[in-house]
Coordinates of C-alpha atoms in Angstrom, one line a residue:
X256 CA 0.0 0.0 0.0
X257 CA 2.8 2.4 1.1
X258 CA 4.8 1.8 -2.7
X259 CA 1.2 2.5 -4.5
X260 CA 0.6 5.8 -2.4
X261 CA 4.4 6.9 -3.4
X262 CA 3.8 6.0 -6.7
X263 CA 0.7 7.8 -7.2
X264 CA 1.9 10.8 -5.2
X265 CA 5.1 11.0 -7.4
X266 CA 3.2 10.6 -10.7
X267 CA 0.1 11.8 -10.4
X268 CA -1.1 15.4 -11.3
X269 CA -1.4 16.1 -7.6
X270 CA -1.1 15.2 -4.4
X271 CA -5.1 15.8 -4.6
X272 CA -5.6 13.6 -7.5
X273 CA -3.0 10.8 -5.8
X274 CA -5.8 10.9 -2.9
X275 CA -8.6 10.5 -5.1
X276 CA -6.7 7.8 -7.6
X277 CA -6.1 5.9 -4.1
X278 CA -9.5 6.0 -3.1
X279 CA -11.4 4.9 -6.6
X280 CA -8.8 2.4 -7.9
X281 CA -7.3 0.9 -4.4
X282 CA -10.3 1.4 -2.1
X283 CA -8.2 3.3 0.7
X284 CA -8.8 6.7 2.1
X285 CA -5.2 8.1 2.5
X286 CA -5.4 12.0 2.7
X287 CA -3.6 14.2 0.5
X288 CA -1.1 15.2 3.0
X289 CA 0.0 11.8 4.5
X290 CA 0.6 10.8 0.9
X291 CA 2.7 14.0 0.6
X292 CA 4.7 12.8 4.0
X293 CA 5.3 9.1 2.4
X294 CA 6.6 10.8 -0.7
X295 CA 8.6 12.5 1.2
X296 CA 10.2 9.9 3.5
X297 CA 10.4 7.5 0.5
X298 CA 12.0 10.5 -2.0
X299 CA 14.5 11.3 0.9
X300 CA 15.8 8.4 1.3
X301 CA 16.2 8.0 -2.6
X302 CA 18.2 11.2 -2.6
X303 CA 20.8 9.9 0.2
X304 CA 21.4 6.8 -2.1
X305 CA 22.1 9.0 -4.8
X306 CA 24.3 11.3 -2.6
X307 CA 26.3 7.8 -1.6
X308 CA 26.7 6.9 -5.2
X309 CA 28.4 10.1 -6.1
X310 CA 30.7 10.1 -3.4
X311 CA 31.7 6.7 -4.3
X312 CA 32.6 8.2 -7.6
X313 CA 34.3 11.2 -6.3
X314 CA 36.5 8.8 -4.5
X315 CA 37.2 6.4 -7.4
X316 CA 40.5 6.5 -9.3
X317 CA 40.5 7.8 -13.1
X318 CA 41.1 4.5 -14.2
X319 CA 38.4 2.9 -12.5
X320 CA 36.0 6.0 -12.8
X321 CA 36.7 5.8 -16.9
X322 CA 36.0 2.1 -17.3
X323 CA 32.5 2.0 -15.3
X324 CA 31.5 -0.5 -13.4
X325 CA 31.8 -4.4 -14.6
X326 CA 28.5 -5.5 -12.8
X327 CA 26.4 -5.1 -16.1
X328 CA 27.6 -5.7 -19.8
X329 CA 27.8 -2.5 -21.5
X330 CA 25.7 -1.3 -24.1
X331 CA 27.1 -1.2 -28.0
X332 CA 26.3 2.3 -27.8
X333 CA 26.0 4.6 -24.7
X334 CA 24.5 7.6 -25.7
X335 CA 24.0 10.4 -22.8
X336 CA 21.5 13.2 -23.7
X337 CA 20.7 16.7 -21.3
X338 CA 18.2 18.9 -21.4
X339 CA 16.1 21.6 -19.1
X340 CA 12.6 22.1 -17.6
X341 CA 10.7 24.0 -15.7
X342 CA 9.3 24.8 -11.7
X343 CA 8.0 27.1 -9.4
X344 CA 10.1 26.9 -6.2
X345 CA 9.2 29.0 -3.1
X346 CA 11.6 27.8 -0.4
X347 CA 9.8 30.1 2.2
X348 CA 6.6 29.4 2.5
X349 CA 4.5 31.5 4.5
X350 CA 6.6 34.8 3.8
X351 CA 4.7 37.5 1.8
X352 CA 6.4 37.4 -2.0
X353 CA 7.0 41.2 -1.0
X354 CA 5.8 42.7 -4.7
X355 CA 7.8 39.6 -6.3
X356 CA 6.3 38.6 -9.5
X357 CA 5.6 35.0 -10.0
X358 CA 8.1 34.3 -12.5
X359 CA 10.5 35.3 -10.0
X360 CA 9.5 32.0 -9.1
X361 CA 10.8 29.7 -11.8
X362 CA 13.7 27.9 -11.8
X363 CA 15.5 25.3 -13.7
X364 CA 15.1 21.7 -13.7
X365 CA 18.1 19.4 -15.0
X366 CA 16.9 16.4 -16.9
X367 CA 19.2 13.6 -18.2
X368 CA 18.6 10.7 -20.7
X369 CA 20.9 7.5 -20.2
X370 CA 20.3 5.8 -23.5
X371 CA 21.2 2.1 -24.1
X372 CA 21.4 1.8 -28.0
X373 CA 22.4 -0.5 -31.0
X374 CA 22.8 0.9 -34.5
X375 CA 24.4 0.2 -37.7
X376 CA 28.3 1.3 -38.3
X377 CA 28.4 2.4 -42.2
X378 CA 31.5 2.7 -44.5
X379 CA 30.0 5.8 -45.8
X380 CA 27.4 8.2 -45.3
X381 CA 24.3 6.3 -45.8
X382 CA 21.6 8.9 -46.5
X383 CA 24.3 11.9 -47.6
X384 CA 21.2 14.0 -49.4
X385 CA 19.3 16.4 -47.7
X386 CA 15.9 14.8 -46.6
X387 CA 13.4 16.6 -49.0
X388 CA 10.5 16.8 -46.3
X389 CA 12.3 19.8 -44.0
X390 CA 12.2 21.4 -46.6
X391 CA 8.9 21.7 -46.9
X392 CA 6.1 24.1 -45.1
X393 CA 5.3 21.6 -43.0
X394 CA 9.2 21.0 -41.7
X395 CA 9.6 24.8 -41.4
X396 CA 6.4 24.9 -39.3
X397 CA 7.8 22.5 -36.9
X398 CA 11.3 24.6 -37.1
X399 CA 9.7 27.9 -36.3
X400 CA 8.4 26.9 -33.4
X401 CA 11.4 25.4 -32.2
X402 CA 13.0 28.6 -32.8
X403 CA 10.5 30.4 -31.0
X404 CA 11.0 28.6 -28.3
X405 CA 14.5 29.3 -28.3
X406 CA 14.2 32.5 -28.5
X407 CA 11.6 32.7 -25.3
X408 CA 14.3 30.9 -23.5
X409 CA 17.1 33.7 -24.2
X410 CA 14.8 36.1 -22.3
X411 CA 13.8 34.3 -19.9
X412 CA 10.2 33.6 -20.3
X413 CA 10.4 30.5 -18.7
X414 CA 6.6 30.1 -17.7
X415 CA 5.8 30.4 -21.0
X416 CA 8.6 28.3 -22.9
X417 CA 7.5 24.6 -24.0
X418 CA 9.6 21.7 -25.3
X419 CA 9.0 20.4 -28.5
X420 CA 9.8 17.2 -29.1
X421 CA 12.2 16.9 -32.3
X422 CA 11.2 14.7 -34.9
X423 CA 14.0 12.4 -36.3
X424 CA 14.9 12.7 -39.9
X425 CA 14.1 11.2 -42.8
X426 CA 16.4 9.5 -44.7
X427 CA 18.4 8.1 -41.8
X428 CA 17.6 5.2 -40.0
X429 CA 18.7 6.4 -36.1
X430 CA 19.5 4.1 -33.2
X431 CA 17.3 2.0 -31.8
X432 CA 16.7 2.2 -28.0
X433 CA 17.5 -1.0 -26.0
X434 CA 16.4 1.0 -22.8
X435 CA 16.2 4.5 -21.0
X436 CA 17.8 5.6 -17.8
X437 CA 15.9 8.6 -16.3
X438 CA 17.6 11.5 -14.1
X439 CA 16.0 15.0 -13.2
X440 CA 17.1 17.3 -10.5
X441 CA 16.9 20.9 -9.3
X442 CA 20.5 21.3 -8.1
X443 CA 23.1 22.6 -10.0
X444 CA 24.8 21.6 -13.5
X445 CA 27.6 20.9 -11.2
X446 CA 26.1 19.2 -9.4
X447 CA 23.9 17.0 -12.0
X448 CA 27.4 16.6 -13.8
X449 CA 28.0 13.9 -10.8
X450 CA 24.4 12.7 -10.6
X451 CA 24.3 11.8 -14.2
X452 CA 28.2 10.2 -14.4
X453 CA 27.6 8.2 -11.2
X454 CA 24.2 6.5 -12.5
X455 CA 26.5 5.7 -16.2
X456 CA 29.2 4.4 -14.2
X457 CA 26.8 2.0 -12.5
X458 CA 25.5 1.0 -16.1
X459 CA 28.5 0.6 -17.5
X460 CA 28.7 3.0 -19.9
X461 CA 32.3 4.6 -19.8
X462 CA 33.5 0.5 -21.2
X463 CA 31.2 1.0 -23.9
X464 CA 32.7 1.1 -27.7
X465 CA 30.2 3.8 -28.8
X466 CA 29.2 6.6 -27.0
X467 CA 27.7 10.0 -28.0
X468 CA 26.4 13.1 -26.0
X469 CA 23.6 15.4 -27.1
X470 CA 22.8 18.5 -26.3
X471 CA 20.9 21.6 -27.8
X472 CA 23.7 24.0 -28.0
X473 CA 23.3 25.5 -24.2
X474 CA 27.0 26.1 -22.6
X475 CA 25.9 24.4 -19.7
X476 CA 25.4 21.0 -21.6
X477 CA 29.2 20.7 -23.0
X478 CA 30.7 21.7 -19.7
X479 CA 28.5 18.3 -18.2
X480 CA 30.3 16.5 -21.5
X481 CA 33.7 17.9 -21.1
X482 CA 33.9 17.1 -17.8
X483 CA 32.1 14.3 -17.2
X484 CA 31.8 12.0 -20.2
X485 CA 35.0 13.1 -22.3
X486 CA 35.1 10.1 -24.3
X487 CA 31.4 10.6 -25.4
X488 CA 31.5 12.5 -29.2
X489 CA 29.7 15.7 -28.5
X490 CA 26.6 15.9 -30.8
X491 CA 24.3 19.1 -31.5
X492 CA 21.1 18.6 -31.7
X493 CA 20.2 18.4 -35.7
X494 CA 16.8 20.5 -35.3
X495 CA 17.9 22.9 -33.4
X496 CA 20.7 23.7 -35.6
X497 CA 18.3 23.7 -38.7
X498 CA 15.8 25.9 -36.4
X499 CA 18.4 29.0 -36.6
X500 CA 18.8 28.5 -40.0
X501 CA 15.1 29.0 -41.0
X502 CA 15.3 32.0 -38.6
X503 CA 18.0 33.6 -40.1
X504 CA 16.9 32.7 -43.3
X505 CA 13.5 34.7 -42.6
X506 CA 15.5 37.6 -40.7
X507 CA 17.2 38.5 -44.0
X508 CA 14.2 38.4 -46.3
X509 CA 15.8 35.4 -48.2
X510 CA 13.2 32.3 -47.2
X511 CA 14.6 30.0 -50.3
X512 CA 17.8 30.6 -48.5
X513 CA 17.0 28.4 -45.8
X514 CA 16.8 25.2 -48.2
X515 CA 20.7 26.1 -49.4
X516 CA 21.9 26.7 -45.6
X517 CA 20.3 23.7 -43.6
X518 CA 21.8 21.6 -46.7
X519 CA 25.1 22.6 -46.0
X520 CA 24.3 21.7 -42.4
X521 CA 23.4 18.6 -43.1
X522 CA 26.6 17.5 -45.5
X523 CA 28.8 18.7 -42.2
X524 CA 29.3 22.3 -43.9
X525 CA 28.5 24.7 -41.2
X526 CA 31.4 26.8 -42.5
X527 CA 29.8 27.9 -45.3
X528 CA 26.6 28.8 -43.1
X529 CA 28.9 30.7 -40.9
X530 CA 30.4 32.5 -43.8
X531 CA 27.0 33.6 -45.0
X532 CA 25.7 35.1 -41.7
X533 CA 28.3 36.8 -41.0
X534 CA 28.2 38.9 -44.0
X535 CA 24.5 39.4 -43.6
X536 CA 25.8 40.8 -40.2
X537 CA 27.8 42.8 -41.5
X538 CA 25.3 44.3 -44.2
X539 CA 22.6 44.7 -41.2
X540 CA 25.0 45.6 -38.6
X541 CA 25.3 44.7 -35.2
X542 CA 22.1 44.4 -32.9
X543 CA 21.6 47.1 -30.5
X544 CA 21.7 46.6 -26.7
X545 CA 17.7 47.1 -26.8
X546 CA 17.3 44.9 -29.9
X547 CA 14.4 42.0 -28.8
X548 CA 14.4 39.0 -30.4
X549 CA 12.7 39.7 -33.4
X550 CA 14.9 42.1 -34.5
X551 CA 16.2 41.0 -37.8
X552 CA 20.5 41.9 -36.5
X553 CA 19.4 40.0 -33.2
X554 CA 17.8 37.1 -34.9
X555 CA 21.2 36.5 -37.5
X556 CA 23.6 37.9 -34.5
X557 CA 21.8 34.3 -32.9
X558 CA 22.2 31.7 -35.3
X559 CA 25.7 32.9 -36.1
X560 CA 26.8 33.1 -32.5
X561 CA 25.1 29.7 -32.3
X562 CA 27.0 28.1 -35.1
X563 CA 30.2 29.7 -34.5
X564 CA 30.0 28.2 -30.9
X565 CA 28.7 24.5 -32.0
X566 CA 30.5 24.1 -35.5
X567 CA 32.8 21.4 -34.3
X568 CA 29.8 19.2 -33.1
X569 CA 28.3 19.5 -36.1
X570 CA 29.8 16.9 -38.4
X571 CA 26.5 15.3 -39.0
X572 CA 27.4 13.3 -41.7
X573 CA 30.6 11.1 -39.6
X574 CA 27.2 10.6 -37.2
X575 CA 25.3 8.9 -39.6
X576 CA 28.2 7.0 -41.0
X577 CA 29.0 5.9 -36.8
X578 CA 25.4 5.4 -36.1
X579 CA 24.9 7.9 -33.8
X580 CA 22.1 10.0 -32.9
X581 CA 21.3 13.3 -34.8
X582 CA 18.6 14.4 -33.0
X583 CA 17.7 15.1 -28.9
X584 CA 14.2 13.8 -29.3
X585 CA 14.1 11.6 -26.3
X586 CA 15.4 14.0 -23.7
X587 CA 12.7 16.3 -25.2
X588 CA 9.8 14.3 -24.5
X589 CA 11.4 12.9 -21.4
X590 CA 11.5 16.8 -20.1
X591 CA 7.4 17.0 -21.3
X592 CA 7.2 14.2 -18.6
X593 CA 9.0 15.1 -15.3
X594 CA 7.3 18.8 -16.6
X595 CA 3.6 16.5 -16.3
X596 CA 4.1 16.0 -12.5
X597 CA 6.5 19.1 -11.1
X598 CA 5.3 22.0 -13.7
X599 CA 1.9 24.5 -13.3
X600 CA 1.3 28.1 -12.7
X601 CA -0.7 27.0 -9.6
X602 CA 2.6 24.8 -8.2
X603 CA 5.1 25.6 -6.0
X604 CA 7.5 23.4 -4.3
X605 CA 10.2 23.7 -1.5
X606 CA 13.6 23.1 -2.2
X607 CA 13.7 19.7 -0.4
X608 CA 9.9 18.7 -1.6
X609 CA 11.0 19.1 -5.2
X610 CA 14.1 17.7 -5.4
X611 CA 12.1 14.4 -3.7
X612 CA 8.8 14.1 -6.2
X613 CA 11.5 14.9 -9.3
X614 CA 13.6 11.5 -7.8
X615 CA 10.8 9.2 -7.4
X616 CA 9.1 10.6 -10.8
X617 CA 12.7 10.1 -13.0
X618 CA 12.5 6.3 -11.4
X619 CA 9.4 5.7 -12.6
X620 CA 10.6 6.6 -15.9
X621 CA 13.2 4.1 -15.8
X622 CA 13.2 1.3 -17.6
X623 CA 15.9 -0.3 -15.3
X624 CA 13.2 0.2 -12.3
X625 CA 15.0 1.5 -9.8
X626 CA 11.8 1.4 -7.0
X627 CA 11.6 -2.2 -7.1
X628 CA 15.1 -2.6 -5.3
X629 CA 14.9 0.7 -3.9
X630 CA 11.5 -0.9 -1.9
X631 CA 13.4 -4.5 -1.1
X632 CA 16.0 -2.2 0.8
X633 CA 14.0 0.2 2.6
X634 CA 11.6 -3.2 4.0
X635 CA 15.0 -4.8 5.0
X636 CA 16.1 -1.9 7.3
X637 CA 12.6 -1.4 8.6
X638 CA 13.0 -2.5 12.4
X639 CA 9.0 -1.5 13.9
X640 CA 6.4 -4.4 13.4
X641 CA 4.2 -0.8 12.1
X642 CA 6.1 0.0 8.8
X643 CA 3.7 2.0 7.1
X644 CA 3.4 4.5 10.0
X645 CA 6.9 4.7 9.8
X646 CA 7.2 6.3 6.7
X647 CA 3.7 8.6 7.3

């Protein structure tokens, strides 16, 4: 009963709608605040495992920390994958917000994707032409709102930023998922960094032969990588890249121009792109300090700033001929999940209550199932004949 209350609480919509879910599917009348209290107890002691494992790393040597753990058999390909989300957090509650807006509320959540994978190793580029389809109005659709989103994101909008989940390409047949490794947290990058190495070690994933990390271009993503997973080949996220192009593309009254540039992306020559913008840039001039991000100089400053800064993970077409992933579509719709349970204008979390429900909701995204051993530990260590009150 306890691991069905935790598991509604965690998932659910609500701690509300975890009461009512109890009541109509399990038959038990377990008030909205005890369920909050088990979630609690139960996330808690999730988090202190996940402290422990990252100090176990901390203390390993390199060569132990680079080879991952021999426990499991590694996957053929390892492919790591971060992205952000969204919260209110209000870590005094009770205290008058003192003329604070609510979106002084927002903050950041960290979401990671541990993908195990299996994909075909080419001799060539197997799908070298440009994939007609994002070319087309419906493709560009899709792009433009990717690039809004982007664009929302640079100032700050977070309430009103969404994730879109990025379709993969045509033309290329991507890696297959063998299974998915969940991690979401609202401590820092720094912190994650650890979080998200410690849970690959214990997969295995440093002693895999393949292994590929995908981001969307943020700085905070390639420190994870550099630091982190080193041997991992740094990937940029194929739609975003395209999305600046069709912005751009727009910005300087040259639509048909997009088709030329996200070709060029797509054979692995950003260069040329690059070489473009910047003599649009120069033509328009430099945005203004009060330019907003419609501005036609902000909007090219962006996507050249963007591909000056991700060029050299942009070889897209050694990806395809290794197998790898082009796109970050599963951390995408991973984020729309954890987003499901901790994200509303109407929700605020503490610090500590947060960091709990995001635990317990990234395990029961896991395909591994982390709560089934998690639950055969905590009843071992229970001493009290009464364990359920224990946690409550």
């Amino acid at each position: 009963m306890l691991q069905r209350a935790v598991w509604a609480g965690s998932n659910s919509g609500s701690y509300a709608v975890a009461e009512e879910a109890m009541r109509r599917l399990v038959g038990v009348n377990i008030s909205a605040k005890r369920i909050r209290a088990m979630v609690q107890a139960a996330g808690d002691a999730r988090l202190a495992e996940r402290h422990e494992a990252v100090e176990q790393l901390r203390q390993m040597p390199p060569a132990k920390r680079r080879a991952g753990s021999a426990a499991g058999e590694p996957p053929s390909l390892a492919v790591t994958s971060v992205d952000g989300g969204r919260y209110q957090r209000r870590d005094r509650f009770g205290e008058k917000p003192q003329g604070e807006r609510t979106a002084g509320h927002w903050r950041e959540t960290k979401v990671g994707c541990l993908l195990s994978m299996h994909s075909t190793v080419h001799g060539s580029d197997p799908a070298p032409e440009f994939p007609a389809w994002l070319a087309t109005s419906e493709g560009v659709a899709a792009l433009a709102k990717i690039a809004e989103n982007a664009a929302a994101d640079e100032e700050h909008t977070a309430d009103e930023s969404s994730h879109s989940a990025s379709p993969e390409p045509a033309g290329y047949e991507p890696p297959e998922v063998g299974s998915r490794e969940v991690l979401a947290s609202g401590d820092d990058a720094e912190s994650f960094g650890w979080q998200l190495e410690a849970r690959a070690w214990q997969l295995g994933f440093p002693g895999a032969p393949r292994q590929a990390f995908l981001g969307d271009g943020a700085k905070v993503n390639w420190s994870i990588q550099r630091k982190h997973f080193p041997q991992a080949t740094p990937i940029t996220d194929l739609m975003h890249a395209l999305s600046y192009a069709w912005s751009a593309a727009a910005a300087v009254g040259q639509p048909t121009a997009y088709r030329q540039w996200a070709e060029w992306i797509w054979q692995g020559q950003t260069a040329r792109v690059i070489a473009v913008l910047a003599d649009h840039q120069q033509r328009l001039g430099p945005p203004p300090a009060e330019a907003d991000s419609t501005d036609p100089r902000q909007r090219v400053h962006r996507a050249l700033t963007y591909y000056r800064n991700n060029q050299s993970r942009m070889d897209y077409p050694r990806y395809r001929r290794d197998g790898l992933p082009l796109t970050s579509s599963h951390i995408e719709s991973t984020v729309k999940l954890i987003n499901g349970r901790i994200k509303g204008s109407e929700k605020f979390w503490h610090r500590t209550s947060g960091e709990a429900v995001l635990q317990l909701r990234a395990d029961s995204l896991s395909d591994s199932r982390p709560l089934e051993g998690f639950w055969r530990r905590w009843q071992a260590q229970q001493t009290g004949s009464n364990r359920y009150h224990a946690v409550a």
